Each structure stands twice: as structure tokens, then as C-alpha cells.
């Protein structure tokens, strides 16, 4: 794939409250199991402060452990292990995308597509949502569903007007599909559009290389399909 890398930097927490209800149940379980000890010699308010402090520390440890394991992970199985052990952490969100990418690299395109779809279902407003959409388009392309992939790339590029990297990635996918479908003229037009719209972009060398490769491929195919030139038969002089 072209320029579809996913950053492995930790994701900052959202400004909105998105904490799972699971830690709340942990807090309630802690209060239920230790309410007598907490109330001995202290008031209920102080007991709650202590309990909440313990709960927050436990939640933070879980997130820290998830990111430690995430930093060491490199295979689909390792990323999926994080999903199982720490399902409601930021590390799990990233691990889902990286597990999908790892499966794609292994040629397990249907499994990768399911993970991307699962990510979109669980995190519909996530700032990495575009990567999951692009990943699904890549999976369709890889399985030969070129018409569907082409439609996906075009739809995504229309929505990425304010995200240059995602826009260029989607348009490169569009050009790739057109090349594989044998529509080289349209693919070259996509590269020309990108060069005209982003002349100072760091993507320019790659786009130029792809355009030149496509042009050579188009010339080669045209030469192969051209009818052979038959030399004229000399007329016998009477």
C-alpha cells in the first residue's frame, strides 16, 4: 500500500467523558467488599474519597500496562492480545487498527476488513476513522473488488478536503484501481490533478514516479495490442 502507515504514538484522551462503565463497576465492587473497613473511624465522605482514589489508580495502571504491551507488540496476535486484555483503553483502539494492518500484510484481507469494520462500529467519531475507511478500501482492492474499491476511494477523497494526507492517499488508491482496470489515461489524469493541486507536497516525487510508471505501462500495452506491420508484397514485373 502507498503511504498508509499508522502512527504508534499514544493517543491523547478525548475532551469528552468517554470512560467505560467497567471501572465504575470495579469501584462499586471495591466499596461492597471493603465498606466496613472504610467506615471504621472515618466518615462516609472520606471513605468515598479513598475508594475513588484507589479506583483511579487501578484504572491508570490498566492504561499504563496496555501501552507498555502496545509498545512491544509487532504482530497481529500481539495486538489482538491487547484487545482481549485491555478492551477499553486507548492502546486497544490503536491495536485494532494495527492488527488489521498486520493481517493485511499477511494477505488475510477478509480478517483485516472485519477489524476495520469493527473499529468503525465501536469508534464512529474517532479521529483515526479515516484510516479505517481507507483500510477497508484497500482490502476490497486487494481482493479484486476494483469497482467497489474505486467507488470507496472516490467517495473518501471527496470527504477529505481538509485532510491532505488522507486525500492524497485516497486519490492514489483511485489511480491504482484505474491502472489495474486498464484505464491508464484516467489514472494519469489523477496523478496530474494531484501534482497541480499539491505542487509543494512531499508526495510529489512518489506521484511523479507512479505517473511515469503508468505512462510506460500504457505505452507497452499499446504496442502489444497494435496490429503487426505487414511489409508490402513487391509486384512482379511483367
GROMACS .gro file of C-alpha atoms in nm:
model
  238
    1UNK     CA    1   0.000   0.000   0.000
    2UNK     CA    2   0.108   0.358  -0.054
    3UNK     CA    3   0.160   0.582   0.247
    4UNK     CA    4  -0.089   0.416   0.473
    5UNK     CA    5   0.121   0.398   0.787
    6UNK     CA    6  -0.043   0.438   1.125
    7UNK     CA    7   0.130   0.639   1.394
    8UNK     CA    8   0.204   0.440   1.708
    9UNK     CA    9   0.224   0.746   1.932
   10UNK     CA   10  -0.014   0.730   2.231
   11UNK     CA   11  -0.347   0.898   2.161
   12UNK     CA   12  -0.433   1.185   2.397
   13UNK     CA   13  -0.759   1.139   2.584
   14UNK     CA   14  -1.070   1.298   2.438
   15UNK     CA   15  -1.202   1.618   2.589
   16UNK     CA   16  -1.536   1.447   2.636
   17UNK     CA   17  -1.607   1.190   2.903
   18UNK     CA   18  -1.562   0.854   2.732
   19UNK     CA   19  -1.461   0.631   3.022
   20UNK     CA   20  -1.617   0.287   3.014
   21UNK     CA   21  -1.874   0.178   3.268
   22UNK     CA   22  -1.650  -0.116   3.367
   23UNK     CA   23  -1.429   0.089   3.608
   24UNK     CA   24  -1.747   0.212   3.775
   25UNK     CA   25  -1.840  -0.150   3.848
   26UNK     CA   26  -1.490  -0.202   3.988
   27UNK     CA   27  -1.545   0.094   4.220
   28UNK     CA   28  -1.880  -0.044   4.331
   29UNK     CA   29  -1.727  -0.387   4.390
   30UNK     CA   30  -1.449  -0.228   4.594
   31UNK     CA   31  -1.700  -0.041   4.810
   32UNK     CA   32  -1.911  -0.352   4.855
   33UNK     CA   33  -1.614  -0.564   4.965
   34UNK     CA   34  -1.450  -0.306   5.191
   35UNK     CA   35  -1.729  -0.087   5.321
   36UNK     CA   36  -1.685  -0.194   5.687
   37UNK     CA   37  -1.312  -0.120   5.694
   38UNK     CA   38  -1.362   0.209   5.516
   39UNK     CA   39  -1.627   0.327   5.761
   40UNK     CA   40  -1.432   0.236   6.075
   41UNK     CA   41  -1.319   0.567   6.223
   42UNK     CA   42  -1.390   0.778   5.914
   43UNK     CA   43  -1.693   0.943   5.767
   44UNK     CA   44  -1.869   0.830   5.452
   45UNK     CA   45  -1.733   1.125   5.251
   46UNK     CA   46  -1.372   1.038   5.332
   47UNK     CA   47  -1.444   0.672   5.258
   48UNK     CA   48  -1.566   0.765   4.913
   49UNK     CA   49  -1.258   0.982   4.851
   50UNK     CA   50  -1.032   0.690   4.944
   51UNK     CA   51  -1.231   0.447   4.731
   52UNK     CA   52  -1.229   0.677   4.428
   53UNK     CA   53  -0.854   0.730   4.465
   54UNK     CA   54  -0.793   0.355   4.468
   55UNK     CA   55  -1.024   0.310   4.169
   56UNK     CA   56  -0.850   0.581   3.967
   57UNK     CA   57  -0.510   0.435   4.042
   58UNK     CA   58  -0.631   0.094   3.929
   59UNK     CA   59  -0.771   0.238   3.604
   60UNK     CA   60  -0.446   0.427   3.537
   61UNK     CA   61  -0.241   0.110   3.596
   62UNK     CA   62  -0.457  -0.070   3.343
   63UNK     CA   63  -0.397   0.201   3.082
   64UNK     CA   64  -0.024   0.206   3.158
   65UNK     CA   65   0.002  -0.172   3.127
   66UNK     CA   66  -0.186  -0.160   2.798
   67UNK     CA   67   0.052   0.096   2.648
   68UNK     CA   68   0.360  -0.093   2.773
   69UNK     CA   69   0.233  -0.405   2.599
   70UNK     CA   70   0.133  -0.199   2.294
   71UNK     CA   71   0.483  -0.052   2.261
   72UNK     CA   72   0.634  -0.402   2.248
   73UNK     CA   73   0.376  -0.550   2.009
   74UNK     CA   74   0.456  -0.610   1.643
   75UNK     CA   75   0.234  -0.895   1.522
   76UNK     CA   76  -0.139  -0.932   1.468
   77UNK     CA   77  -0.158  -1.185   1.751
   78UNK     CA   78   0.012  -0.948   1.995
   79UNK     CA   79  -0.217  -0.660   1.904
   80UNK     CA   80  -0.522  -0.886   1.939
   81UNK     CA   81  -0.400  -0.992   2.284
   82UNK     CA   82  -0.414  -0.626   2.388
   83UNK     CA   83  -0.771  -0.609   2.256
   84UNK     CA   84  -0.864  -0.903   2.476
   85UNK     CA   85  -0.682  -0.794   2.791
   86UNK     CA   86  -0.742  -0.418   2.777
   87UNK     CA   87  -1.050  -0.370   2.557
   88UNK     CA   88  -1.146  -0.025   2.686
   89UNK     CA   89  -0.816   0.158   2.660
   90UNK     CA   90  -0.664   0.394   2.405
   91UNK     CA   91  -0.398   0.132   2.337
   92UNK     CA   92  -0.673  -0.111   2.233
   93UNK     CA   93  -0.810   0.140   1.983
   94UNK     CA   94  -0.472   0.171   1.814
   95UNK     CA   95  -0.409  -0.202   1.841
   96UNK     CA   96  -0.727  -0.276   1.648
   97UNK     CA   97  -0.602  -0.073   1.352
   98UNK     CA   98  -0.252  -0.217   1.371
   99UNK     CA   99  -0.384  -0.572   1.396
  100UNK     CA  100  -0.589  -0.506   1.082
  101UNK     CA  101  -0.282  -0.370   0.905
  102UNK     CA  102  -0.076  -0.672   1.013
  103UNK     CA  103  -0.341  -0.910   0.881
  104UNK     CA  104  -0.349  -0.718   0.554
  105UNK     CA  105   0.028  -0.753   0.520
  106UNK     CA  106  -0.013  -1.128   0.575
  107UNK     CA  107  -0.268  -1.149   0.293
  108UNK     CA  108  -0.558  -1.211   0.535
  109UNK     CA  109  -0.769  -0.944   0.370
  110UNK     CA  110  -1.114  -1.055   0.489
  111UNK     CA  111  -0.997  -1.067   0.852
  112UNK     CA  112  -0.837  -0.725   0.815
  113UNK     CA  113  -1.158  -0.586   0.669
  114UNK     CA  114  -1.360  -0.722   0.962
  115UNK     CA  115  -1.127  -0.550   1.209
  116UNK     CA  116  -1.152  -0.219   1.025
  117UNK     CA  117  -1.532  -0.254   1.019
  118UNK     CA  118  -1.533  -0.338   1.391
  119UNK     CA  119  -1.326  -0.028   1.464
  120UNK     CA  120  -1.571   0.192   1.272
  121UNK     CA  121  -1.866   0.041   1.457
  122UNK     CA  122  -1.708   0.088   1.800
  123UNK     CA  123  -1.546   0.427   1.736
  124UNK     CA  124  -1.759   0.608   1.476
  125UNK     CA  125  -1.626   0.955   1.565
  126UNK     CA  126  -1.262   0.862   1.629
  127UNK     CA  127  -1.000   1.091   1.476
  128UNK     CA  128  -0.840   0.782   1.314
  129UNK     CA  129  -1.169   0.686   1.149
  130UNK     CA  130  -1.034   0.785   0.802
  131UNK     CA  131  -0.760   0.523   0.832
  132UNK     CA  132  -1.018   0.251   0.894
  133UNK     CA  133  -1.221   0.364   0.591
  134UNK     CA  134  -0.908   0.366   0.373
  135UNK     CA  135  -0.813   0.026   0.512
  136UNK     CA  136  -1.147  -0.120   0.407
  137UNK     CA  137  -1.100   0.022   0.056
  138UNK     CA  138  -0.752  -0.134   0.042
  139UNK     CA  139  -0.898  -0.472   0.141
  140UNK     CA  140  -1.158  -0.454  -0.135
  141UNK     CA  141  -0.887  -0.359  -0.382
  142UNK     CA  142  -0.665  -0.646  -0.269
  143UNK     CA  143  -0.947  -0.900  -0.311
  144UNK     CA  144  -1.014  -0.784  -0.668
  145UNK     CA  145  -1.330  -0.585  -0.596
  146UNK     CA  146  -1.196  -0.299  -0.803
  147UNK     CA  147  -1.528  -0.132  -0.886
  148UNK     CA  148  -1.620  -0.117  -0.517
  149UNK     CA  149  -1.272  -0.004  -0.413
  150UNK     CA  150  -1.272   0.267  -0.680
  151UNK     CA  151  -1.609   0.396  -0.559
  152UNK     CA  152  -1.479   0.393  -0.200
  153UNK     CA  153  -1.165   0.590  -0.286
  154UNK     CA  154  -1.363   0.849  -0.480
  155UNK     CA  155  -1.618   0.888  -0.201
  156UNK     CA  156  -1.344   0.920   0.061
  157UNK     CA  157  -1.140   1.172  -0.137
  158UNK     CA  158  -1.450   1.389  -0.171
  159UNK     CA  159  -1.478   1.395   0.208
  160UNK     CA  160  -1.110   1.454   0.283
  161UNK     CA  161  -1.096   1.811   0.153
  162UNK     CA  162  -0.939   1.935   0.478
  163UNK     CA  163  -0.702   1.641   0.533
  164UNK     CA  164  -0.433   1.648   0.267
  165UNK     CA  165  -0.258   1.321   0.355
  166UNK     CA  166  -0.583   1.124   0.359
  167UNK     CA  167  -0.700   1.296   0.040
  168UNK     CA  168  -0.380   1.209  -0.148
  169UNK     CA  169  -0.388   0.852  -0.017
  170UNK     CA  170  -0.745   0.809  -0.140
  171UNK     CA  171  -0.667   0.957  -0.482
  172UNK     CA  172  -0.360   0.734  -0.519
  173UNK     CA  173  -0.588   0.439  -0.444
  174UNK     CA  174  -0.824   0.563  -0.713
  175UNK     CA  175  -0.536   0.579  -0.965
  176UNK     CA  176  -0.420   0.230  -0.864
  177UNK     CA  177  -0.763   0.084  -0.931
  178UNK     CA  178  -0.782   0.257  -1.269
  179UNK     CA  179  -0.441   0.115  -1.363
  180UNK     CA  180  -0.547  -0.236  -1.267
  181UNK     CA  181  -0.865  -0.191  -1.471
  182UNK     CA  182  -0.655  -0.089  -1.770
  183UNK     CA  183  -0.782   0.270  -1.774
  184UNK     CA  184  -0.437   0.426  -1.784
  185UNK     CA  185  -0.546   0.761  -1.929
  186UNK     CA  186  -0.775   0.829  -1.633
  187UNK     CA  187  -0.507   0.714  -1.387
  188UNK     CA  188  -0.256   0.956  -1.540
  189UNK     CA  189  -0.519   1.231  -1.514
  190UNK     CA  190  -0.547   1.161  -1.139
  191UNK     CA  191  -0.169   1.199  -1.099
  192UNK     CA  192  -0.178   1.524  -1.299
  193UNK     CA  193  -0.459   1.656  -1.077
  194UNK     CA  194  -0.257   1.575  -0.764
  195UNK     CA  195   0.058   1.741  -0.898
  196UNK     CA  196  -0.136   2.053  -0.993
  197UNK     CA  197  -0.321   2.073  -0.660
  198UNK     CA  198  -0.021   1.994  -0.435
  199UNK     CA  199   0.293   2.117  -0.614
  200UNK     CA  200   0.489   2.170  -0.291
  201UNK     CA  201   0.383   1.847  -0.122
  202UNK     CA  202   0.634   1.590  -0.006
  203UNK     CA  203   0.430   1.337  -0.203
  204UNK     CA  204   0.537   1.490  -0.538
  205UNK     CA  205   0.836   1.254  -0.600
  206UNK     CA  206   0.617   0.947  -0.540
  207UNK     CA  207   0.337   1.082  -0.761
  208UNK     CA  208   0.585   1.158  -1.041
  209UNK     CA  209   0.729   0.806  -1.017
  210UNK     CA  210   0.383   0.650  -1.031
  211UNK     CA  211   0.283   0.867  -1.324
  212UNK     CA  212   0.596   0.772  -1.522
  213UNK     CA  213   0.543   0.403  -1.443
  214UNK     CA  214   0.182   0.425  -1.560
  215UNK     CA  215   0.282   0.602  -1.880
  216UNK     CA  216   0.543   0.334  -1.959
  217UNK     CA  217   0.289   0.063  -1.889
  218UNK     CA  218   0.034   0.230  -2.116
  219UNK     CA  219   0.286   0.257  -2.400
  220UNK     CA  220   0.387  -0.107  -2.361
  221UNK     CA  221   0.028  -0.230  -2.369
  222UNK     CA  222  -0.048  -0.010  -2.667
  223UNK     CA  223   0.249  -0.154  -2.853
  224UNK     CA  224   0.139  -0.510  -2.772
  225UNK     CA  225  -0.213  -0.451  -2.898
  226UNK     CA  226  -0.112  -0.271  -3.216
  227UNK     CA  227  -0.162  -0.478  -3.533
  228UNK     CA  228   0.160  -0.605  -3.689
  229UNK     CA  229   0.303  -0.406  -3.973
  230UNK     CA  230   0.295  -0.615  -4.289
  231UNK     CA  231   0.557  -0.529  -4.546
  232UNK     CA  232   0.410  -0.468  -4.891
  233UNK     CA  233   0.447  -0.752  -5.132
  234UNK     CA  234   0.652  -0.641  -5.434
  235UNK     CA  235   0.472  -0.666  -5.762
  236UNK     CA  236   0.633  -0.893  -6.017
  237UNK     CA  237   0.734  -0.701  -6.320
  238UNK     CA  238   0.585  -0.844  -6.636
   0.00000   0.00000   0.00000
